[in-house]
mmCIF file with all atom_site columns, C-alpha atoms in Angstrom:
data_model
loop_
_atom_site.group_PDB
_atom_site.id
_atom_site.type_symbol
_atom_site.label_atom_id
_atom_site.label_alt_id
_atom_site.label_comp_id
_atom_site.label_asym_id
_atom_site.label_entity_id
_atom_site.label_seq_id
_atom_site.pdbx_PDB_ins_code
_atom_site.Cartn_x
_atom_site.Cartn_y
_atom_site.Cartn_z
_atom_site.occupancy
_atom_site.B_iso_or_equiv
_atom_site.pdbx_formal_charge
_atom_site.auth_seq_id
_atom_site.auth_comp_id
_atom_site.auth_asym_id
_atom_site.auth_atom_id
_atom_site.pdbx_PDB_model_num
ATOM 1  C CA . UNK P 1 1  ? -8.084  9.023  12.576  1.00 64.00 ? 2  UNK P CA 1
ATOM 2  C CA . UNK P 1 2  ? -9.424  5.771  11.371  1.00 67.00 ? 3  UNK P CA 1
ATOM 3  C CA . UNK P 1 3  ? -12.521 6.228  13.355  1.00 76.00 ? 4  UNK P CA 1
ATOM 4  C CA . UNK P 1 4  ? -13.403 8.969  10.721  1.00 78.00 ? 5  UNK P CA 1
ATOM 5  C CA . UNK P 1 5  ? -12.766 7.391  7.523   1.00 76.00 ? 6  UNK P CA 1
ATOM 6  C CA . UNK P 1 6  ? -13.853 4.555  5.806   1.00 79.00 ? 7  UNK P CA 1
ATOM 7  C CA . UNK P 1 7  ? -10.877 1.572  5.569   1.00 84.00 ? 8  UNK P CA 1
ATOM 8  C CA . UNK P 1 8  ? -10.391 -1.454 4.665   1.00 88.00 ? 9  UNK P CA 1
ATOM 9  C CA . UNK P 1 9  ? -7.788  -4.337 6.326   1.00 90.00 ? 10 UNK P CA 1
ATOM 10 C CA . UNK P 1 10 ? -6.023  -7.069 4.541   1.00 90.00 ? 11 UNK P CA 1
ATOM 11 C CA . UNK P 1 11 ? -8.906  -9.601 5.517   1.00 92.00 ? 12 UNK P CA 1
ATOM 12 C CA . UNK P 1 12 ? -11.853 -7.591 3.800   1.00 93.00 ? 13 UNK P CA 1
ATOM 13 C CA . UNK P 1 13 ? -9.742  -5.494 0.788   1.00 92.00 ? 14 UNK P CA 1
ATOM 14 C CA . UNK P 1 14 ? -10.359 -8.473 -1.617  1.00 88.00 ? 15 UNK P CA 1
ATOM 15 C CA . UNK P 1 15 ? -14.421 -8.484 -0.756  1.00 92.00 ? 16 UNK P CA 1
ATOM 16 C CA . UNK P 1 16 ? -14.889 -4.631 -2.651  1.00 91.00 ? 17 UNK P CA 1
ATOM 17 C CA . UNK P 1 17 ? -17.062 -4.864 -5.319  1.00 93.00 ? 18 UNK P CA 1
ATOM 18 C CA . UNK P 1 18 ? -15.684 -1.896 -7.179  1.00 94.00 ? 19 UNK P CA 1
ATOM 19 C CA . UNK P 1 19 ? -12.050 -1.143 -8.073  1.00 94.00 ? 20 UNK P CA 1
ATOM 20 C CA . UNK P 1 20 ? -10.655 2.108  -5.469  1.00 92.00 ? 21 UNK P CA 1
ATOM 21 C CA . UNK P 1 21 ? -9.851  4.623  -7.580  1.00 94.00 ? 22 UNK P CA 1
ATOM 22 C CA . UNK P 1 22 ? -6.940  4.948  -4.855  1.00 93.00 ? 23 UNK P CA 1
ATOM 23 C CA . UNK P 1 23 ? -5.826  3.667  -1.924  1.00 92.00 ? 24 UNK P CA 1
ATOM 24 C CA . UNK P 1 24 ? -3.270  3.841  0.650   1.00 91.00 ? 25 UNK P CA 1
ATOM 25 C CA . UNK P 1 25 ? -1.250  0.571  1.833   1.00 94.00 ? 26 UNK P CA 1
ATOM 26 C CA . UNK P 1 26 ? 0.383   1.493  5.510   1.00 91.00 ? 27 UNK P CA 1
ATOM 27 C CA . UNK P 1 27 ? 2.761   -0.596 6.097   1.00 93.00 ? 28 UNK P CA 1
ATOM 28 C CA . UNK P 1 28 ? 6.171   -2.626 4.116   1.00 96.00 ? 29 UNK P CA 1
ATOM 29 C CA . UNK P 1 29 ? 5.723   -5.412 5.482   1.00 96.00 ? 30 UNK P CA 1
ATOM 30 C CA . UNK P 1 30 ? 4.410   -9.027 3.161   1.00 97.00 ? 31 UNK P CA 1
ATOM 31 C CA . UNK P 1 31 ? 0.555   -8.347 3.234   1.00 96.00 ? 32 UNK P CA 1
ATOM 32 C CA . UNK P 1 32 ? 1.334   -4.288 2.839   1.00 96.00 ? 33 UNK P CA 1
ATOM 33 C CA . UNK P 1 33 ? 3.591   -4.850 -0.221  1.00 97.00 ? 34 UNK P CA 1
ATOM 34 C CA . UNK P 1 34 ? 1.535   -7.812 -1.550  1.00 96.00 ? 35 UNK P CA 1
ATOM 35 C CA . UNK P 1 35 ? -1.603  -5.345 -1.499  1.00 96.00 ? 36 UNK P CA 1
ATOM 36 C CA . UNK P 1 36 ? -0.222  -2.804 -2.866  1.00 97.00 ? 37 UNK P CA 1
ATOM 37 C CA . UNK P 1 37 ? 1.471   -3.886 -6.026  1.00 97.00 ? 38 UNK P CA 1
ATOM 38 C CA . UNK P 1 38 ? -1.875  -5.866 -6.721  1.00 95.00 ? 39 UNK P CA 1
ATOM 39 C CA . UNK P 1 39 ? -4.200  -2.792 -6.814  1.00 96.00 ? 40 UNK P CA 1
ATOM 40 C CA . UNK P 1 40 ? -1.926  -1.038 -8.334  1.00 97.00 ? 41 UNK P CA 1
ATOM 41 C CA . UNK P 1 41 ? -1.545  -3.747 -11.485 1.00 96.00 ? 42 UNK P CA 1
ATOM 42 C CA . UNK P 1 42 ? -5.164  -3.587 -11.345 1.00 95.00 ? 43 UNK P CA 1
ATOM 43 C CA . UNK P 1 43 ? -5.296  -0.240 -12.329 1.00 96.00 ? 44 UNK P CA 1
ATOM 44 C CA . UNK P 1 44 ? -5.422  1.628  -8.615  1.00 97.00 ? 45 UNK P CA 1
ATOM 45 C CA . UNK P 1 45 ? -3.342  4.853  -7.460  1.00 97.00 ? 46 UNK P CA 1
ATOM 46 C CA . UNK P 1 46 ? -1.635  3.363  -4.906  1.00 97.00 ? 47 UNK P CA 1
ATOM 47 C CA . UNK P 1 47 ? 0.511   5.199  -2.256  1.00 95.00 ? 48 UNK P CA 1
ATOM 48 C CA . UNK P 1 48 ? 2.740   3.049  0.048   1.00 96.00 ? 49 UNK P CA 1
ATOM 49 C CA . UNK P 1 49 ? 3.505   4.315  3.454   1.00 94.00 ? 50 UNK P CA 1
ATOM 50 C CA . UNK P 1 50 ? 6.639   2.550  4.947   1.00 94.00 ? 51 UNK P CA 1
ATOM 51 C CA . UNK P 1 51 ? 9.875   2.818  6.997   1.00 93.00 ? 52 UNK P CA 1
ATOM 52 C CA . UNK P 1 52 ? 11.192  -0.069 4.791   1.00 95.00 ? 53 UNK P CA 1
ATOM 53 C CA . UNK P 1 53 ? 9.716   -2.707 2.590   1.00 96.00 ? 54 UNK P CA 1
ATOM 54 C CA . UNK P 1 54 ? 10.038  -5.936 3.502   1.00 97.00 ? 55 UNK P CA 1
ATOM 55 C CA . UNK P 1 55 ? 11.931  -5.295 6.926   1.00 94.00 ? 56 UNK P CA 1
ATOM 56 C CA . UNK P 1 56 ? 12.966  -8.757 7.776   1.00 95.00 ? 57 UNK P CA 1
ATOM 57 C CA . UNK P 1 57 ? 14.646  -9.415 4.500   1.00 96.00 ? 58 UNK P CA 1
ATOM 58 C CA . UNK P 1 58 ? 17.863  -7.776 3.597   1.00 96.00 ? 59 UNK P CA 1
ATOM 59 C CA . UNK P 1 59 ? 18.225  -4.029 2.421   1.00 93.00 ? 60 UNK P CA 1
ATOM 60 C CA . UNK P 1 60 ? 19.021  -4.953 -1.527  1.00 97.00 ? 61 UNK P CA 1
ATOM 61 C CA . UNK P 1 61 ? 15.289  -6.320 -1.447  1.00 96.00 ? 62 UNK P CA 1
ATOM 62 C CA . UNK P 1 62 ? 13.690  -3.148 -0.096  1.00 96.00 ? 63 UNK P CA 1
ATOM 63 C CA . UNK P 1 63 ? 16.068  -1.306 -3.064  1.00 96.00 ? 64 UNK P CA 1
ATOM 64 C CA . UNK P 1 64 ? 14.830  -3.703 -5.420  1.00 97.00 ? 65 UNK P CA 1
ATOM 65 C CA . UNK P 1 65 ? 11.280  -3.124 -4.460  1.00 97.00 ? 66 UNK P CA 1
ATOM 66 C CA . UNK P 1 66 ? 11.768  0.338  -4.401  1.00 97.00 ? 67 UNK P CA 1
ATOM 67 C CA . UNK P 1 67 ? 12.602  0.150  -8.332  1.00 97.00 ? 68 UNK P CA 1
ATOM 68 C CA . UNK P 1 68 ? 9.688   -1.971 -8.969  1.00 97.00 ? 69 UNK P CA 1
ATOM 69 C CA . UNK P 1 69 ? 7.104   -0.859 -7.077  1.00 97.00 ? 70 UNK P CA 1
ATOM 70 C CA . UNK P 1 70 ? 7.923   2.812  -8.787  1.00 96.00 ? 71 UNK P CA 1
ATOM 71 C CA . UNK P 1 71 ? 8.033   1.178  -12.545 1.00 96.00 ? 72 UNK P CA 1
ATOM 72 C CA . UNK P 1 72 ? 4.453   -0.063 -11.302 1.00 96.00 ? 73 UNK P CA 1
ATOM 73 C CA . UNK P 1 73 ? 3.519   3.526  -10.584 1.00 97.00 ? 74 UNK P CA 1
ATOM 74 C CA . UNK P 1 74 ? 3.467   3.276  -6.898  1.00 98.00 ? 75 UNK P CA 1
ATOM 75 C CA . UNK P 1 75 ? 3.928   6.405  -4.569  1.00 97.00 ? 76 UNK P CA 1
ATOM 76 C CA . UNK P 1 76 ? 6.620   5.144  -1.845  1.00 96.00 ? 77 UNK P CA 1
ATOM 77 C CA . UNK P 1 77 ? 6.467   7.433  1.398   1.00 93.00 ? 78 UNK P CA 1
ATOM 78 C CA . UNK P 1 78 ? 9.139   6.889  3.524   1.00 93.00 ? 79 UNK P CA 1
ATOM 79 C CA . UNK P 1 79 ? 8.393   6.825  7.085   1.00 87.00 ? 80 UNK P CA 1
ATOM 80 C CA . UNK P 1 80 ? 5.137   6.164  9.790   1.00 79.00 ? 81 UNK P CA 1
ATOM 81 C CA . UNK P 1 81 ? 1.937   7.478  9.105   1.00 68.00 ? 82 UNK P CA 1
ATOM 82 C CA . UNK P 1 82 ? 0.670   9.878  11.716  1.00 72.00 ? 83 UNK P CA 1
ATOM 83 C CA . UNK P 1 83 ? -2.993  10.308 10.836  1.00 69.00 ? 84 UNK P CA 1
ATOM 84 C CA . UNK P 1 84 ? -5.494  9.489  7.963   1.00 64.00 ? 85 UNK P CA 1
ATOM 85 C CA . UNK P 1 85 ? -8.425  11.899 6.696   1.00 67.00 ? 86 UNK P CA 1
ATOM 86 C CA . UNK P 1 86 ? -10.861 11.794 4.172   1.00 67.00 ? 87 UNK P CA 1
ATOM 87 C CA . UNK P 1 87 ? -10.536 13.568 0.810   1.00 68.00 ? 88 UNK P CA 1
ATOM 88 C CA . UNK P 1 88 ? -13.886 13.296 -0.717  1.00 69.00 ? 89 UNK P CA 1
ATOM 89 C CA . UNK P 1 89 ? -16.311 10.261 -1.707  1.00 58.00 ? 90 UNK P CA 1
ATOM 90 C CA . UNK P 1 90 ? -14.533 8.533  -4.060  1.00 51.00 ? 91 UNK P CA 1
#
């Protein structure tokens, strides 16, 4: 769980002082999607865990997103995120 890995939230992500190498955005909603396609233009691996992006807006904007977030190299899971571990240090 999250009490075993290091994470960051959406008020301290922009205080790192060195790019991720990866990272994992939970959640589709404005501050999830908003994180993720920034690290990931920034030159992150980002992976995207999410029932839907942007939930409140209609479904041709979560299709839309889809298309974009995968031209910007994004890995979209579909669905809730059950746990977290650790892989290694970096």
């Amino acid at each position: 769980g999250l009490d075993n890995v290091p994470y960051l939230t959406y008020e301290s992500v922009f205080d790192v002082d060195v790019l991720p190498k990866r990272m994992c955005v939970v959640g589709g909603g404005v501050i999830g999607c908003e994180l993720a396609q920034c690290f990931a233009r920034f030159g992150s691996d980002v992976t995207l865990v999410a029932n839907q992006l942007l939930p409140k807006e209609p479904t041709k904007v979560d299709e839309f997103l889809t298309q974009q977030f995968q031209a910007d190299g994004i890995t979209l899971l579909r669905g809730r995120a059950d746990s977290v571990a650790k892989l290694d240090s970096s």
